[in-house]
Coordinates of C-alpha atoms in Angstrom, one line a residue:
X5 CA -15.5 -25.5 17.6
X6 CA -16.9 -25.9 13.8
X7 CA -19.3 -24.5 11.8
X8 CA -23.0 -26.2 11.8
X9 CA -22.9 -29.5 9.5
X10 CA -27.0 -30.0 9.9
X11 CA -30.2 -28.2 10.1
X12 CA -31.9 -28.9 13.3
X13 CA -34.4 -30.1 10.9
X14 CA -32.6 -32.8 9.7
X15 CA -34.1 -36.3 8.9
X16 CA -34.3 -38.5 12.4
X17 CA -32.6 -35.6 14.5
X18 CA -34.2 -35.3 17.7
X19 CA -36.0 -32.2 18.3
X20 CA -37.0 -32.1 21.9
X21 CA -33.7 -31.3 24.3
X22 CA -35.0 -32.1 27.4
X23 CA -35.9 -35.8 26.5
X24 CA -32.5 -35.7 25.8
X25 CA -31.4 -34.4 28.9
X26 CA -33.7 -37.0 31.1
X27 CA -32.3 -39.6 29.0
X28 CA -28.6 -39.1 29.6
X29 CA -29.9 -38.6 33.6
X30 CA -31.3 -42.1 33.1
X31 CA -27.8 -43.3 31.9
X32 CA -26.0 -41.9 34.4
X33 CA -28.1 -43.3 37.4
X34 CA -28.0 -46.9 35.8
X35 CA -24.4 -46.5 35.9
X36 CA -23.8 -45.6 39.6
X37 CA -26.7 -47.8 40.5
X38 CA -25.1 -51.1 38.7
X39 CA -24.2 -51.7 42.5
X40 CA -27.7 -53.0 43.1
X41 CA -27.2 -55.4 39.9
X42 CA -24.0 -56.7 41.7
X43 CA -24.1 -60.5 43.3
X44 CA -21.1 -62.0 45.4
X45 CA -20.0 -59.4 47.0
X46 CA -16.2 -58.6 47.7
X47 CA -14.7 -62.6 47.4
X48 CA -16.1 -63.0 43.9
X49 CA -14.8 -59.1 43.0
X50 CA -11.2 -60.2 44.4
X51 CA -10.8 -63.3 42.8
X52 CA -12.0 -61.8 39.4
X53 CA -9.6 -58.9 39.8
X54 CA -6.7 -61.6 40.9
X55 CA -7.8 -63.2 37.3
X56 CA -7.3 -60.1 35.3
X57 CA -3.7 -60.1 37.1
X58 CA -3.0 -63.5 36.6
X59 CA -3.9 -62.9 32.5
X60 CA -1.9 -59.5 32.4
X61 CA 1.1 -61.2 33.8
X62 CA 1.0 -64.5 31.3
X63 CA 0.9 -61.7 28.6
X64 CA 3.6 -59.7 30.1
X65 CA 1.5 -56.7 30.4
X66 CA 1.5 -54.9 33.5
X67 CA 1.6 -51.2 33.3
X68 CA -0.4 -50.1 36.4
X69 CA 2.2 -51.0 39.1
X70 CA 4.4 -48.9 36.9
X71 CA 2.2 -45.7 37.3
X72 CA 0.5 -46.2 40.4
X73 CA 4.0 -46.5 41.5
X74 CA 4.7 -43.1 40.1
X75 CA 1.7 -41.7 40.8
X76 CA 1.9 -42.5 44.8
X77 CA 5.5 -41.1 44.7
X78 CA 4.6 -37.8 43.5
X79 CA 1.8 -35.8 44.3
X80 CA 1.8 -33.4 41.7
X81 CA 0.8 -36.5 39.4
X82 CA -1.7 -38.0 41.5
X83 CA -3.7 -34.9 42.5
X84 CA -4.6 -33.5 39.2
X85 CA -5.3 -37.1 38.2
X86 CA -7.9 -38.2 41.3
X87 CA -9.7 -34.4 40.2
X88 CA -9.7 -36.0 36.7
X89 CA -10.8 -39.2 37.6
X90 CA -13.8 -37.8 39.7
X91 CA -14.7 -35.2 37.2
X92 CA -14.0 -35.2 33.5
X93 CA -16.1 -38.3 33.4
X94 CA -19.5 -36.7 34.3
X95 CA -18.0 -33.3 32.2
X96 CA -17.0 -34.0 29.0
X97 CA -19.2 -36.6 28.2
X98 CA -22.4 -34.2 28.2
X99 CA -20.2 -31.5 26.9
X100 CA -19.6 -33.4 23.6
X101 CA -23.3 -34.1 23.1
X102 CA -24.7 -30.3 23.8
X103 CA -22.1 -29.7 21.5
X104 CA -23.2 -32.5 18.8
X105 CA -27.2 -31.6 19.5
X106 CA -26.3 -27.5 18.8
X107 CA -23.7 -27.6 16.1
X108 CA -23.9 -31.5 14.7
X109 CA -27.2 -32.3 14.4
X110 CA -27.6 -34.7 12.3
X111 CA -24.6 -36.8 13.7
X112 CA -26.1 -36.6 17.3
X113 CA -28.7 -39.2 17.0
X114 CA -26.5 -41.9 16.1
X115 CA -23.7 -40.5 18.5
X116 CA -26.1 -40.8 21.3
X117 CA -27.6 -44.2 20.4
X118 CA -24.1 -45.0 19.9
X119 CA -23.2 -43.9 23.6
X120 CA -26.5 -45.6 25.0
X121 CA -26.1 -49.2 23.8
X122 CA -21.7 -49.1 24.7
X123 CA -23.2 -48.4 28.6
X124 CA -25.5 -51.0 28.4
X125 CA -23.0 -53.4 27.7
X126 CA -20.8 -51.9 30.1
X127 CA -23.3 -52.4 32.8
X128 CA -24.0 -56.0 31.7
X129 CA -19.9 -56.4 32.0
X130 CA -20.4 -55.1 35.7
X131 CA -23.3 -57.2 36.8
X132 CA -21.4 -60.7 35.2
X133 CA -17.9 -60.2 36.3
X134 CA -17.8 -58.1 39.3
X135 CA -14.3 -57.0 39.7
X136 CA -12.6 -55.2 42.7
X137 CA -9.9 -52.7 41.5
X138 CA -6.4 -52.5 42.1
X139 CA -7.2 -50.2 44.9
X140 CA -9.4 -52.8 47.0
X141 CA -6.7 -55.5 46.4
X142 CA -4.9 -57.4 49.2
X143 CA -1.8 -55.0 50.4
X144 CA 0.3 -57.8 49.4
X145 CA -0.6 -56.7 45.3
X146 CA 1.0 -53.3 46.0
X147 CA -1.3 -51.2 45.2
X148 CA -1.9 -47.9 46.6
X149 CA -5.3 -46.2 46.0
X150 CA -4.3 -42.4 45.3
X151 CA -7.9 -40.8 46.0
X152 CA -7.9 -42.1 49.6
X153 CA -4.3 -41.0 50.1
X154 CA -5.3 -37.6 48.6
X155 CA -8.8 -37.6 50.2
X156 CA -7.8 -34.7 51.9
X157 CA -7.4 -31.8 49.2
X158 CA -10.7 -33.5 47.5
X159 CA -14.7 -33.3 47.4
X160 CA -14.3 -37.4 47.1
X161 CA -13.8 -39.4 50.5
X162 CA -12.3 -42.4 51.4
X163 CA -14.2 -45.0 49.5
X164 CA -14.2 -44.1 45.9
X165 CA -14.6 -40.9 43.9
X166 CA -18.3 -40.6 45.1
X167 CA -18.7 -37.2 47.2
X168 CA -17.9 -37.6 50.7
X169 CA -20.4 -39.7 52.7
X170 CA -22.0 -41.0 49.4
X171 CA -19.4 -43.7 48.8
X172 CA -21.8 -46.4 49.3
X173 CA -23.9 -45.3 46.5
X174 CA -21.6 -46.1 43.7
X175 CA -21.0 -49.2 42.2
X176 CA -17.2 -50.1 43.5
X177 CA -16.8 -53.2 41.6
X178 CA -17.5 -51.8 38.3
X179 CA -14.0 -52.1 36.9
X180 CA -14.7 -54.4 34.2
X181 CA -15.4 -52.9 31.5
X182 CA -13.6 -49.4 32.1
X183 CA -16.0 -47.1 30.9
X184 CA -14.4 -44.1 31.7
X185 CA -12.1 -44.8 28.9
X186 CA -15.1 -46.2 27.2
X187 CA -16.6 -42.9 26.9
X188 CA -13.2 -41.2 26.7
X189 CA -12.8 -42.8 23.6
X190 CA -16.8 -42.1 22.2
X191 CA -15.5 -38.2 23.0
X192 CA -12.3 -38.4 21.3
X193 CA -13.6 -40.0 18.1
X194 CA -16.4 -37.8 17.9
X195 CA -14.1 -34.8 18.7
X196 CA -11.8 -35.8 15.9
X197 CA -14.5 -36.2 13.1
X198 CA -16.8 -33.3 13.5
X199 CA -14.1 -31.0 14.5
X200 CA -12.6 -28.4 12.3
X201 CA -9.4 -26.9 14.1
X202 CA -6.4 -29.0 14.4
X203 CA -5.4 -28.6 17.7
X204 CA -9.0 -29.9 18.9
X205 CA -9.0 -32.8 16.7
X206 CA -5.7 -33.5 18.0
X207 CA -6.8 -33.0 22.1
X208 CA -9.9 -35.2 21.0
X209 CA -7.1 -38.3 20.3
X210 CA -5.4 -37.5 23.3
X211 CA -7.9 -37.8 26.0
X212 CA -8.7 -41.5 25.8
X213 CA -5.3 -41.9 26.2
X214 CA -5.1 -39.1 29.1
X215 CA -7.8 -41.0 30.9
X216 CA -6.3 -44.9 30.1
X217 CA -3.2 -43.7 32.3
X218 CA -5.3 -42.0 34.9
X219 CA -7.8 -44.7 35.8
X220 CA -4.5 -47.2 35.7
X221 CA -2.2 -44.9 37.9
X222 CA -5.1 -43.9 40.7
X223 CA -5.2 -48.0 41.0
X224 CA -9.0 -47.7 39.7
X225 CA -8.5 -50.0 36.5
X226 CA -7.0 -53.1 35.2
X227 CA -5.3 -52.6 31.9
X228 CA -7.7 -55.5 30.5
X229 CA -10.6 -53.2 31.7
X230 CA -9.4 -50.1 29.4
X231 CA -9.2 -52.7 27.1
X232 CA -12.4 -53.8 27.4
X233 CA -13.9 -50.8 27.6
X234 CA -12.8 -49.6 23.9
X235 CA -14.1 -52.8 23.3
X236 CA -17.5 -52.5 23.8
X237 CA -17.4 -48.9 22.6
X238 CA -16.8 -50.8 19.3
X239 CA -19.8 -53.0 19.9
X240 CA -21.9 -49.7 20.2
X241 CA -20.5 -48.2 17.4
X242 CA -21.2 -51.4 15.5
X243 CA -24.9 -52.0 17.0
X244 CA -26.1 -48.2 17.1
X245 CA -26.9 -48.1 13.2
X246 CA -29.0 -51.5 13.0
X247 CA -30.9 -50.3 16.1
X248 CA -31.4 -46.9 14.7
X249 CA -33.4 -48.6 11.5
X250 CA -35.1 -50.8 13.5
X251 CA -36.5 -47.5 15.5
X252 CA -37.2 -45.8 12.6
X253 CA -39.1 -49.0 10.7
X254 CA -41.2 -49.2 14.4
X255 CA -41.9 -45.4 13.9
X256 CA -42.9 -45.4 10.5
X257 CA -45.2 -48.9 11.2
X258 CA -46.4 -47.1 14.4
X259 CA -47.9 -43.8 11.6
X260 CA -49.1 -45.9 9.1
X261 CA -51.3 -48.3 11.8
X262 CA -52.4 -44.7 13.4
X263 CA -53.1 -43.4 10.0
X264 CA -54.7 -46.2 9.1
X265 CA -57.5 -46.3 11.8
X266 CA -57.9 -42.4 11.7
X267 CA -59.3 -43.7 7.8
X268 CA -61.1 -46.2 9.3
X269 CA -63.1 -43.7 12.0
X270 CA -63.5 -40.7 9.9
X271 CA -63.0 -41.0 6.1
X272 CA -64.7 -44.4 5.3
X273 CA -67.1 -43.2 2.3
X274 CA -71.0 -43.9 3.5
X275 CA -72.9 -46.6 1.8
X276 CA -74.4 -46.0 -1.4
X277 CA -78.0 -45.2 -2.0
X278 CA -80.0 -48.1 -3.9
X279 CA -80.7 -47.7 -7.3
X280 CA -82.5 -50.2 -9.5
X281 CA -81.0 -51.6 -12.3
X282 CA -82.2 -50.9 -15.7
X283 CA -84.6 -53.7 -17.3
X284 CA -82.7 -55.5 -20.0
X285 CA -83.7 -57.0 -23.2
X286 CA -85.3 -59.9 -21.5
X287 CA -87.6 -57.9 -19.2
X288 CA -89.3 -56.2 -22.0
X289 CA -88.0 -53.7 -22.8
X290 CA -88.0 -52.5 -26.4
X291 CA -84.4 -52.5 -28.2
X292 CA -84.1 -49.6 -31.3
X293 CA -83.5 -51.0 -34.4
X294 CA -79.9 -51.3 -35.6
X295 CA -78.8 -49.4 -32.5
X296 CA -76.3 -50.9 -29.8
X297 CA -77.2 -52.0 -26.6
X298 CA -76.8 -50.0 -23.6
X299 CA -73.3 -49.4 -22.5
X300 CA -72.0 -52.3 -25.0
X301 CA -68.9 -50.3 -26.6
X302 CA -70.6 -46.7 -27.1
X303 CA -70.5 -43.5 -24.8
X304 CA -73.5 -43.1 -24.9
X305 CA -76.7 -44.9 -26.2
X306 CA -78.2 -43.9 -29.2
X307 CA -81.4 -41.4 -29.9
X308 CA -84.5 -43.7 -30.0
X309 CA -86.6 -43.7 -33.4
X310 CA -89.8 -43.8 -33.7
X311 CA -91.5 -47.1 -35.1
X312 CA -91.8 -48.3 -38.2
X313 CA -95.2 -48.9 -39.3
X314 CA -95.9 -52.8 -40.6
X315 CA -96.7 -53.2 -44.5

């Protein structure tokens, strides 16, 4: 896609790819295991979804009867959007970052720290405002859930886009914040900054907005959820650098107390042998005439005379 615009080497990039790999593996199983986070069950989830309605309509914003409308009417939309609903979430997302870590180096640490702390946040937003989609609506909303009326020509079953038979692993009240436009948008932005050719710069805008009209016209999102998941992309964008110092001042403290008590075990210098003092004036000793004492102001003391006989 572009040429390289950092040395592996480069200050704070990560060096180790497959701490990288369990990490985003640890990202991804918090997010379909929010469900476990979730208290209220299905009543609180509908009236916080009838809530998002009720605030769409006072704003006269309302597009997702518009396209799920459309959507349910013709199949030729709604197929290729419940295969990009269950897919290009889990695909482009790690596609963009082996693509930062092998040709962006030094931009992946802060892309990736960027990503981590927006799904955090996300996953807070699931676990304090459950929200049932569109989809799991009363029939009265009109609503149509496009996956289960395409289940047929899918790997995805009835209950969400979760394999067949796995439906009750994933997290179906985890509309609020949408963060599969969430990460669209991480992938678009970083897509249109480290890019070189046009035409992918150009895709790398369009997707967020590809996926904002998917996850409204399969019924999966509220248009306050796409919303607020750009929104807390932007609080991760915002948060990613201040935590990245913080790690690095922690790393750097972490060294110096390490080097510190390496010093302390193996280098301390051994204690010195004792040597007596020499006797000064007082103790005796006899001064040369005219010369200066020990050490006061000369190098080095002067050659000792012999005596001068008494008259």
């Amino acid at each position: 896609m572009s040429s390289p615009s950092a040395s592996p080497a480069a200050a704070g990039a990560p060096r180790h790819w497959w701490r990288e790999l369990l990490l985003l593996a640890l990202i991804y199983a918090a997010y379909d295991g929010s469900r476990l986070l979730v208290a209220g069950g299905l009543p609180r989830a509908l009236r916080n979804g009838h809530a998002l309605l009720s605030a769409e309509a006072r704003l006269r914003l309302s597009p997702e009867h518009l396209l799920n409308t459309a959507f349910t009417r013709h199949a030729w939309l709604a197929v290729p959007a419940d295969f990009a609903y269950a897919s290009l979430h889990y695909l482009v997302t790690p596609l963009v970052l082996a693509w930062l870590w092998h040709r962006h180096r030094g931009r992946y640490r802060r892309a990736r720290t960027w990503l981590g702390i927006s799904t955090v946040l996300g996953l807070a937003g699931f676990t304090l405002l459950p929200t049932a989609p569109p989809r799991l609506l009363e029939a009265s909303y009109g609503f149509t859930d496009s996956m289960r009326q395409h289940a047929a020509v899918g790997w995805w079953g009835a209950e969400a886009s979760a394999p067949k038979g796995l439906g009750h692993l994933t997290n179906e009240f985890a509309a609020m914040p949408s963060l599969h436009v969430g990460w669209a948008l991480w992938c678009g932005v970083l897509v249109w900054r480290c890019a070189d050719r046009t035409a992918v710069r150009i895709a790398g805008l369009l997707y967020p907005v590809l996926i904002a009209v998917v996850v409204m016209g399969t019924a999966n999102h509220y248009l306050l959820d796409a919303v607020a998941g750009c929104a807390v992309m932007g609080a991760g964008a915002l948060l990613a650098g201040p935590a990245l110092r913080l790690a690095d001042r922690l790393r750097r403290g972490a060294g110096a107390g390490g080097r510190g008590a390496a010093a302390a075990a193996g280098t301390a210098p051994a204690p010195a042998a004792f040597v007596p003092a020499p006797a000064g004036p007082g103790d005796g000793a006899a001064r040369p005439r005219g010369g200066a004492a020990p050490g006061a102001g000369a190098d080095a003391p002067p050659a000792s005379r012999p005596p001068v006989p008494a008259r």
